[in-house]
Short mmCIF file of C-alpha atoms in Angstrom, two decimals:
data_model
loop_
_atom_site.label_atom_id
_atom_site.label_comp_id
_atom_site.label_asym_id
_atom_site.label_seq_id
_atom_site.Cartn_x
_atom_site.Cartn_y
_atom_site.Cartn_z
CA MET A 1 0.04 0.11 0.04
CA ASP A 2 1.63 3.31 -1.53
CA CYS A 3 -0.50 5.66 0.90
CA ARG A 4 -2.86 5.49 3.89
CA PHE A 5 -5.33 7.95 3.94
CA TYR A 6 -6.79 7.27 7.35
CA PHE A 7 -6.71 4.37 10.10
CA ASN A 8 -8.01 4.29 13.35
CA ASP A 9 -9.04 0.79 15.18
CA ASN A 10 -10.38 2.20 18.40
CA LYS A 11 -13.59 3.81 17.27
CA GLY A 12 -15.78 0.44 17.77
CA GLU A 13 -18.38 -1.67 15.79
CA LYS A 14 -20.10 1.74 14.93
CA SER A 15 -17.23 2.65 12.45
CA TYR A 16 -17.19 -0.77 10.23
CA VAL A 17 -17.86 -0.32 7.08
CA ALA A 18 -16.84 -3.85 5.28
CA SER A 19 -17.92 -7.21 6.78
CA ALA A 20 -15.94 -9.20 8.52
CA ASP A 21 -16.94 -12.23 6.27
CA GLU A 22 -14.99 -12.32 3.20
CA THR A 23 -17.99 -13.69 1.20
CA VAL A 24 -20.20 -10.72 2.13
CA SER A 25 -20.35 -8.19 -0.79
CA VAL A 26 -20.42 -4.05 0.16
CA VAL A 27 -20.77 -1.62 -2.24
CA GLY A 28 -20.99 2.04 -2.30
CA VAL A 29 -21.09 5.52 -3.57
CA MET A 30 -19.79 8.70 -3.09
CA SER A 31 -22.68 11.53 -1.83
CA TYR A 32 -23.22 14.35 0.36
CA TYR A 33 -25.37 15.22 3.24
CA LYS A 34 -27.24 18.34 4.12
CA LYS A 35 -26.35 20.06 7.60
CA ASN A 36 -26.82 23.34 8.64
CA ASN A 37 -27.16 24.63 5.03
CA GLU A 38 -23.42 22.58 4.43
CA ASN A 39 -23.10 19.79 2.21
CA LEU A 40 -20.97 16.74 4.06
CA THR A 41 -19.00 14.16 1.72
CA VAL A 42 -20.38 10.81 2.86
CA PHE A 43 -20.33 7.37 1.45
CA LEU A 44 -23.48 5.74 0.93
CA VAL A 45 -23.21 1.95 1.76
CA ALA A 46 -25.02 -1.17 0.82
CA LYS A 47 -24.18 -4.47 2.51
CA GLY A 48 -25.44 -8.10 2.47
CA HIS A 49 -25.98 -10.02 5.92
CA SER A 50 -23.67 -11.38 7.76
CA SER A 51 -23.62 -13.02 11.58
CA LEU A 52 -20.59 -11.56 12.46
CA ASP A 53 -21.12 -7.86 12.04
CA ASN A 54 -23.77 -5.20 12.35
CA MET A 55 -26.27 -5.74 9.47
CA LYS A 56 -27.35 -2.30 8.27
CA LEU A 57 -28.81 -2.96 4.99
CA ILE A 58 -27.91 1.04 3.76
CA SER A 59 -25.83 3.08 5.85
CA THR A 60 -24.57 7.03 5.31
CA ARG A 61 -20.74 6.88 6.22
CA VAL A 62 -19.35 10.54 7.57
CA LEU A 63 -16.02 10.99 5.84
CA GLU A 64 -14.69 13.55 8.27
CA GLU A 65 -15.01 14.14 11.99
CA GLU A 66 -18.21 16.38 12.46
CA GLY A 67 -18.93 17.25 15.73
CA ASP A 68 -19.93 13.89 17.80
CA TRP A 69 -19.75 11.68 14.50
CA ASP A 70 -16.41 9.87 14.20
CA VAL A 71 -15.16 8.91 10.61
CA PHE A 72 -17.34 6.22 8.96
CA GLU A 73 -19.63 6.26 11.26
CA ASN A 74 -23.35 5.78 10.21
CA ILE A 75 -25.41 8.97 10.89
CA ILE A 76 -28.90 7.70 9.53
CA GLU A 77 -30.70 5.58 12.32
CA THR A 78 -34.46 5.39 11.23
CA ALA A 79 -34.85 4.04 7.86
CA ALA A 80 -37.00 0.57 7.89
CA VAL A 81 -34.38 -1.02 5.37
CA GLN A 82 -31.80 -0.92 8.19
CA SER A 83 -34.22 -3.54 10.23
CA ASN A 84 -32.01 -6.45 11.22
CA PRO A 85 -35.07 -9.25 10.07
CA PHE A 86 -35.20 -8.04 6.57
CA ASN A 87 -31.48 -8.82 6.17
CA VAL A 88 -31.62 -12.53 7.20
CA LYS A 89 -34.94 -12.69 5.63
CA TYR A 90 -34.24 -11.78 2.34
CA ALA A 91 -30.28 -12.50 2.20
CA HIS A 92 -29.12 -9.62 0.02
CA ASP A 93 -26.07 -10.19 -2.29
CA PHE A 94 -25.02 -6.34 -3.18
CA ARG A 95 -22.69 -6.30 -6.67
CA PHE A 96 -22.98 -2.58 -7.86
CA SER A 97 -24.01 1.08 -7.11
CA PHE A 98 -23.95 4.36 -9.10
CA LYS A 99 -25.58 7.62 -9.34
CA SER A 100 -27.06 9.40 -12.41
CA ASN A 101 -29.71 12.54 -12.45
CA GLY A 102 -29.99 13.09 -8.99
CA PHE A 103 -30.56 9.64 -7.98
CA VAL A 104 -28.47 6.17 -6.34
CA TYR A 105 -29.10 3.17 -7.52
CA PHE A 106 -27.92 -0.09 -5.88
CA LEU A 107 -27.71 -3.49 -7.74
CA PHE A 108 -28.44 -6.72 -6.09
CA SER A 109 -29.76 -10.19 -5.89
CA ARG A 110 -32.26 -11.37 -3.13
CA LYS A 111 -34.75 -13.92 -2.18
CA LEU A 112 -38.14 -12.79 -1.83
CA ASN A 113 -38.79 -14.86 1.34
CA SER A 114 -36.94 -16.99 3.94
CA HIS A 115 -38.67 -19.60 2.75
CA ASN A 116 -38.02 -19.53 -0.82
CA HIS A 117 -34.02 -19.96 -1.93
CA LYS A 118 -33.92 -19.02 -5.11
CA ASN A 119 -32.16 -15.86 -5.77
CA PHE A 120 -34.38 -13.15 -8.06
CA THR A 121 -32.45 -9.65 -9.06
CA PHE A 122 -33.32 -6.21 -8.22
CA ILE A 123 -32.27 -2.73 -8.58
CA SER A 124 -33.00 0.01 -6.17
CA ARG A 125 -33.57 3.83 -7.08
CA ILE A 126 -33.46 6.22 -3.88
CA CYS A 127 -33.41 10.03 -4.25
CA GLU A 128 -29.86 11.78 -3.67
CA GLU A 129 -31.14 14.27 -1.44
CA ASP A 130 -33.09 12.14 0.29
CA HIS A 131 -31.18 11.47 3.36
CA ASN A 132 -33.74 9.17 5.15
CA TYR A 133 -34.78 6.91 2.54
CA TYR A 134 -38.42 7.85 1.86
CA SER A 135 -38.03 6.96 -1.68
CA TYR A 136 -36.29 3.49 -1.45
CA THR A 137 -37.84 1.49 -4.47
CA GLU A 138 -36.79 -1.56 -5.73
CA LEU A 139 -37.66 -2.64 -9.17
CA GLN A 140 -37.19 -6.51 -10.24
CA LEU A 141 -34.70 -7.12 -13.37
CA ASN A 142 -35.53 -10.47 -15.53
CA CYS A 143 -32.87 -11.33 -17.91
CA SER A 144 -35.25 -13.65 -20.90
CA ALA A 145 -38.80 -13.39 -20.91
CA GLY A 146 -39.03 -16.54 -18.73
CA ASN A 147 -36.64 -15.21 -16.42
CA GLU A 148 -34.34 -18.31 -16.60
CA PHE A 149 -31.15 -16.23 -15.36
CA SER A 150 -32.17 -15.07 -12.30
CA LYS A 151 -28.89 -14.23 -10.17
CA VAL A 152 -26.96 -11.11 -10.88
CA LEU A 153 -23.35 -11.31 -10.55
CA TYR A 154 -22.27 -7.63 -12.00
CA GLY A 155 -22.97 -4.65 -13.94
CA PRO A 156 -21.26 -1.29 -14.42
CA ILE A 157 -23.06 1.67 -16.10
CA SER A 158 -22.02 3.03 -19.47
CA ALA A 159 -21.22 6.59 -19.12
CA HIS A 160 -21.56 7.03 -23.07
CA ASP A 161 -25.17 6.40 -23.30
CA GLU A 162 -26.39 5.29 -19.92
CA VAL A 163 -27.15 1.34 -20.31
CA LEU A 164 -27.33 -0.79 -17.67
CA PHE A 165 -25.31 -4.07 -18.50
CA ALA A 166 -25.54 -7.40 -16.15
CA THR A 167 -24.39 -10.63 -16.38
CA PHE A 168 -26.97 -13.30 -15.19
CA SER A 169 -26.58 -16.95 -14.34
CA ASN A 170 -29.00 -19.94 -13.80
CA GLU A 171 -29.05 -22.67 -11.37
CA ASP A 172 -27.01 -25.13 -14.34
CA ASP A 173 -24.34 -21.92 -14.36
CA ASN A 174 -24.92 -20.82 -17.96
CA SER A 175 -24.77 -17.30 -18.00
CA ALA A 176 -26.14 -14.38 -20.05
CA MET A 177 -25.79 -10.68 -20.60
CA CYS A 178 -28.76 -8.11 -20.70
CA MET A 179 -28.84 -4.50 -21.28
CA TYR A 180 -31.08 -2.01 -19.36
CA PRO A 181 -31.25 1.31 -20.58
CA LEU A 182 -31.33 3.82 -17.45
CA LYS A 183 -34.56 5.45 -18.74
CA PHE A 184 -36.42 1.97 -19.03
CA ILE A 185 -35.70 1.53 -15.44
CA ASP A 186 -36.33 4.97 -14.27
CA ALA A 187 -39.78 4.78 -16.08
CA GLN A 188 -41.14 1.73 -14.86
CA ILE A 189 -39.78 2.49 -11.12
CA TYR A 190 -42.25 5.83 -12.13
CA LYS A 191 -44.97 3.48 -12.44
CA VAL A 192 -44.85 1.78 -10.15
CA ILE A 193 -44.70 5.15 -7.48
CA ASP A 194 -47.25 6.53 -9.26
CA ALA A 195 -49.71 2.93 -8.70
CA CYS A 196 -49.02 3.32 -5.14
CA TYR A 197 -49.73 7.17 -4.86
CA ASN A 198 -52.59 7.42 -7.28
CA HIS A 199 -54.11 4.51 -8.13
CA GLY A 200 -54.49 2.10 -4.91
CA GLY A 201 -51.32 0.15 -6.00
CA LEU A 202 -52.87 -1.40 -9.21
CA ILE A 203 -51.69 -1.44 -12.76
CA ASN A 204 -54.45 -2.11 -15.18
CA ASN A 205 -56.50 -3.43 -12.65
CA GLN A 206 -53.62 -5.82 -11.26
CA LEU A 207 -51.95 -5.17 -8.03
CA ALA A 208 -48.26 -3.79 -8.83
CA VAL A 209 -46.59 -3.52 -5.58
CA TYR A 210 -45.89 -4.83 -2.37
CA SER A 211 -43.95 -3.56 0.72
CA PRO A 212 -41.08 -5.87 1.38
CA TYR A 213 -39.61 -3.63 4.84
CA SER A 214 -42.80 -3.38 6.52
CA THR A 215 -43.08 -4.61 10.02
CA SER A 216 -46.90 -4.01 9.90
CA ASN A 217 -49.62 -6.60 8.44
CA SER A 218 -50.96 -3.92 6.37
CA LYS A 219 -51.78 -5.18 2.80
CA PRO A 220 -50.76 -3.37 -0.33
CA GLU A 221 -54.26 -2.15 -1.06
CA GLU A 222 -54.41 -0.80 2.10
CA LEU A 223 -50.60 0.60 2.08
CA CYS A 224 -51.22 2.62 -1.17
CA SER A 225 -54.97 3.74 -0.30
CA GLY A 226 -55.66 7.20 -0.62
CA THR A 227 -54.53 9.83 -3.20
CA ARG A 228 -51.60 11.63 -2.85
CA GLY A 229 -49.40 14.29 -4.79
CA MET A 230 -47.00 12.58 -6.60
CA GLU A 231 -43.53 14.15 -5.07
CA LYS A 232 -40.30 12.55 -6.75
CA CYS A 233 -38.11 13.42 -3.93
CA GLY A 234 -39.85 14.98 -1.23
CA ALA A 235 -40.49 14.01 2.43
CA GLU A 236 -43.67 12.88 1.34
CA HIS A 237 -42.92 9.49 0.37
CA LEU A 238 -44.60 6.27 1.49
CA PRO A 239 -43.85 5.31 5.15
CA SER A 240 -42.39 2.25 4.10
CA PRO A 241 -40.20 1.25 1.00
CA LEU A 242 -41.83 -0.02 -2.40
CA ALA A 243 -40.80 -3.26 -4.42
CA SER A 244 -42.64 -3.83 -8.04
CA LYS A 245 -44.62 -7.47 -8.09
CA ALA A 246 -42.71 -10.08 -10.16
CA GLU A 247 -45.50 -9.47 -12.93
CA PHE A 248 -44.08 -5.92 -13.36
CA ALA A 249 -40.97 -6.69 -13.59
CA LEU A 250 -38.25 -5.04 -16.36
CA VAL A 251 -38.00 -7.63 -18.75
CA ALA A 252 -34.88 -7.68 -21.57
CA GLU A 253 -34.03 -10.68 -23.41
CA PRO A 254 -30.20 -11.74 -23.30
CA SER A 255 -27.60 -10.03 -25.52
CA TRP A 256 -25.68 -12.84 -25.70
CA THR A 257 -25.73 -16.22 -23.87
CA HIS A 258 -22.75 -18.31 -22.73
CA GLY A 259 -22.27 -22.06 -21.66
CA ARG A 260 -20.13 -21.09 -18.99
CA HIS A 261 -20.24 -19.18 -15.54
CA LEU A 262 -19.66 -15.44 -16.17
CA THR A 263 -18.43 -13.40 -13.21
CA ALA A 264 -18.15 -9.67 -14.64
CA VAL A 265 -18.86 -7.29 -17.44
CA ALA A 266 -16.97 -3.96 -18.42
CA VAL A 267 -18.13 -2.15 -21.71
CA ALA A 268 -16.18 0.48 -23.52
CA VAL A 269 -17.11 2.12 -26.63
CA GLU A 270 -14.75 2.28 -29.55
CA MET A 271 -15.34 4.26 -32.53
CA ASP A 272 -19.44 4.26 -32.01
CA HIS A 273 -19.22 0.45 -31.14
CA ALA A 274 -19.58 -1.59 -27.79
CA VAL A 275 -17.20 -3.90 -26.75
CA ALA A 276 -18.03 -6.00 -23.45
CA PHE A 277 -15.06 -7.43 -21.86
CA LEU A 278 -16.74 -10.69 -19.82
CA GLY A 279 -14.90 -12.48 -17.01
CA THR A 280 -15.29 -16.11 -16.16
CA VAL A 281 -15.09 -18.30 -13.64
CA ASP A 282 -11.38 -19.91 -14.89
CA GLY A 283 -9.75 -16.44 -15.03
CA GLN A 284 -10.23 -15.26 -18.51
CA VAL A 285 -11.83 -12.06 -20.03
CA LEU A 286 -13.71 -12.94 -23.41
CA LYS A 287 -13.98 -9.97 -25.75
CA LEU A 288 -17.49 -9.32 -27.53
CA HIS A 289 -18.52 -7.06 -30.08
CA LEU A 290 -21.82 -5.86 -29.38
CA SER A 291 -22.86 -5.64 -32.65
CA ALA A 292 -26.65 -6.85 -34.02
CA GLN A 293 -25.28 -9.98 -33.95
CA PRO A 294 -22.73 -10.56 -30.70
CA LYS A 295 -19.36 -12.35 -31.44
CA VAL A 296 -16.62 -13.39 -29.22
CA TYR A 297 -13.26 -12.03 -31.05
CA GLY A 298 -9.39 -12.77 -30.71
CA GLN A 299 -8.06 -14.69 -27.65
CA PRO A 300 -9.05 -14.24 -24.52
CA LEU A 301 -7.02 -11.80 -22.24
CA SER A 302 -6.21 -13.57 -19.40
CA SER A 303 -5.20 -12.62 -15.36
CA THR A 304 -2.50 -15.52 -15.44
CA SER A 305 -4.22 -16.99 -12.82
CA ARG A 306 -6.89 -19.69 -12.93
CA HIS A 307 -8.86 -18.19 -10.22
CA LYS A 308 -12.09 -16.76 -11.12
CA VAL A 309 -12.24 -13.06 -12.04
CA ASN A 310 -14.01 -10.97 -9.51
CA LYS A 311 -16.40 -8.05 -10.18
CA ASN A 312 -14.17 -5.12 -10.61
CA LEU A 313 -13.15 -5.27 -14.09
CA LEU A 314 -11.97 -1.98 -14.19
CA PHE A 315 -10.57 0.38 -17.24
CA ASP A 316 -7.50 2.80 -16.58
CA SER A 317 -7.95 6.51 -17.26
CA SER A 318 -7.42 6.37 -21.07
CA LEU A 319 -9.58 3.27 -21.71
CA GLN A 320 -6.77 1.63 -23.15
CA HIS A 321 -5.85 -1.12 -20.47
CA LEU A 322 -8.17 -3.16 -18.19
CA TYR A 323 -7.39 -4.42 -14.83
CA ILE A 324 -8.66 -7.73 -14.01
CA THR A 325 -8.76 -8.51 -10.62
CA THR A 326 -8.48 -11.63 -8.55
CA ASP A 327 -8.82 -12.82 -5.09
CA LYS A 328 -4.86 -12.78 -5.45
CA LYS A 329 -4.04 -10.89 -8.16
CA ILE A 330 -4.76 -7.57 -10.37
CA THR A 331 -3.39 -7.92 -13.80
CA LYS A 332 -3.43 -4.93 -16.14
CA VAL A 333 -3.61 -5.91 -19.68
CA PRO A 334 -4.11 -3.80 -23.14
CA VAL A 335 -7.82 -3.82 -24.61
CA GLN A 336 -6.29 -4.26 -27.90
CA THR A 337 -2.95 -5.89 -29.37
CA CYS A 338 -3.41 -4.56 -33.12
CA HIS A 339 0.31 -4.15 -33.70
CA LEU A 340 0.65 -8.23 -33.37
CA MET A 341 -0.83 -8.57 -36.53
CA THR A 342 1.98 -8.18 -39.52
CA ASP A 343 -0.24 -8.07 -42.79
CA CYS A 344 -3.73 -6.87 -43.93
CA HIS A 345 -5.70 -10.55 -43.65
CA SER A 346 -4.43 -11.12 -40.25
CA CYS A 347 -5.01 -7.74 -38.95
CA VAL A 348 -9.13 -7.96 -40.59
CA GLN A 349 -9.46 -11.98 -39.88
CA VAL A 350 -9.26 -11.05 -35.89
CA LYS A 351 -12.16 -8.96 -36.34
CA ASP A 352 -11.44 -6.71 -33.55
CA PRO A 353 -13.45 -3.46 -33.13
CA TYR A 354 -10.28 -1.69 -32.03
CA CYS A 355 -8.28 -2.35 -35.05
CA GLY A 356 -8.00 -1.77 -38.95
CA TRP A 357 -5.50 -1.84 -41.27
CA CYS A 358 -3.75 1.28 -42.43
CA VAL A 359 -3.35 1.00 -45.87
CA LEU A 360 -0.38 3.72 -46.60
CA GLU A 361 1.81 2.67 -43.86
CA GLY A 362 1.24 -0.84 -44.30
CA ARG A 363 0.21 -1.69 -40.76
CA CYS A 364 -2.46 -2.99 -38.22
CA THR A 365 -3.24 -0.16 -36.25
CA THR A 366 -6.36 1.82 -33.98
CA LYS A 367 -7.99 4.61 -36.40
CA GLN A 368 -6.40 7.33 -33.96
CA ALA A 369 -2.96 5.49 -35.10
CA CYS A 370 -3.21 5.82 -38.94
CA SER A 371 -2.52 9.30 -40.10
CA ARG A 372 -4.72 9.60 -42.94
CA SER A 373 -7.59 7.13 -41.59
CA ALA A 374 -10.28 10.14 -42.51
CA GLU A 375 -9.55 9.32 -46.31
CA THR A 376 -11.69 6.92 -48.02
CA ASN A 377 -10.26 3.15 -47.88
CA ALA A 378 -7.16 4.81 -45.84
CA TRP A 379 -7.85 2.64 -43.09
CA LEU A 380 -9.80 -0.87 -43.12
CA TRP A 381 -11.90 -1.59 -40.02
CA SER A 382 -10.93 -5.34 -39.31
CA PRO A 383 -14.74 -6.57 -38.39
CA ASN A 384 -15.63 -5.50 -41.93
CA GLY A 385 -13.20 -8.29 -43.14
CA LYS A 386 -12.00 -6.52 -46.23
CA CYS A 387 -8.71 -6.00 -48.02
CA VAL A 388 -7.21 -4.52 -50.76
CA GLU A 389 -3.90 -4.77 -52.80
CA ILE A 390 -2.63 -2.53 -55.91
CA ALA A 391 -2.04 -4.98 -58.55
CA ALA A 392 -1.16 -2.64 -61.57
CA PHE A 393 -1.14 0.80 -63.12
CA ASP A 394 -2.70 1.91 -66.02
CA PRO A 395 -0.62 3.13 -68.14
CA PRO A 396 1.82 0.69 -66.38
CA ASN A 397 4.39 3.48 -66.86
CA ILE A 398 4.81 7.09 -67.39
CA SER A 399 7.28 9.75 -67.85
CA CYS A 400 8.34 11.97 -65.06
CA LYS A 401 8.25 15.09 -67.44
CA LYS A 402 4.52 14.19 -68.49
CA THR A 403 1.74 15.08 -66.58
CA ASN A 404 -1.59 12.38 -66.84
CA GLN A 405 -4.14 10.52 -64.77
CA VAL A 406 -2.91 7.22 -63.59
CA GLY A 407 -5.96 4.68 -62.55
CA GLU A 408 -5.62 1.83 -60.14
CA ASN A 409 -6.53 -1.43 -60.82
CA PRO A 410 -7.08 -3.95 -57.31
CA SER A 411 -6.41 -7.43 -58.20
CA LYS A 412 -9.04 -8.98 -57.69
CA GLU A 413 -7.32 -12.35 -56.11
CA SER A 414 -5.87 -10.00 -53.69
CA GLU A 415 -9.39 -8.99 -52.62
CA GLN A 416 -10.37 -10.84 -49.54
CA SER A 417 -13.67 -11.17 -47.39
CA PHE A 418 -13.67 -12.23 -44.00
CA SER A 419 -17.67 -11.43 -43.95
CA ASP A 420 -20.60 -12.02 -45.81
CA GLU A 421 -20.49 -8.05 -47.29
CA THR A 422 -19.23 -7.99 -50.92
CA PRO A 423 -15.87 -5.86 -50.96
CA SER A 424 -16.21 -2.45 -52.65
CA PHE A 425 -13.32 -0.05 -53.81
CA ILE A 426 -13.12 3.08 -55.32
#
């Protein structure tokens, strides 16, 4: 460890953030807390159940000493989602958290009750300025219409178009990746809240909501009785957090399926094309071009370890390297190795969306590295599978003292395509 920002071991359990149980996942996101008209920087944390430490499902941790508060102490104690019995009942497994447009989101899987051991995936949302979690709402996410893949593993948000990418697994350890545009998530959460505020908990005359963290015996139709003004982030939210019924889950068809266990996903955008890097249980990272028909390309990236890739697949600041993390090791690998392809045919055959053949320089490069890539046919994109070679000139020779138009004649034998498209040349 190069730098220790803070260390204190005498503040007791109130300052503990991570679990003493290494199998319990903890996620968090930086936020703020208003006190005396000032914003204090806080860490909004979600943690799964463990019998070894405190069981606050969600907590707000202060990051600096303030009055009687110690560093990392939880400063919210009244929220319904902090109640211990629900942590045991649902066995939450948090995988990721992020912020967007004034909301904080948590991605996790949990059981529906203490009698059903199957995990289902949810995303919860609270208003960032709602320090008491009154606006906490859960939405079930299904990957495939039949919800064959039910347990979420990991999914970060794409900064380019705000799409949530998540990998799921089923009981047979088959995996799938689904994509959820954030605007669809928000729209469905709005429907759930609106159903309770203004329609007695019904959508199309069907009960759409329930209260998973209520200690009372109130039925959903009683909880949602009466008409309220719709306040997106005000203090007039319902006294108990809401969740969507399974029938009103947000459903997405798998973008890609895999016969083995996927453990992580990170997504980058190169030349307006999305590329997913998918961690596996045996320490590899598959590279998936998210085209109309997504396909794995090239050789898998390796962590030099056979241990499973954990959820923390991270890009460096340039987006040109990926950090692969396992339980024992962190490995930094480049996202592309275009330079290793020494001729056009090998360059386009790999179908790497990062790569293309730089015709005038005679090398395989990224588009940015090809000096005249903006010119037509000067940089041949690898997934297009096209190569061109100049076989002859017409006329074949000309005096250096004479000016004339020279025409190019590509050799038909030298044209090669590794796709279903027909090569065209100018």
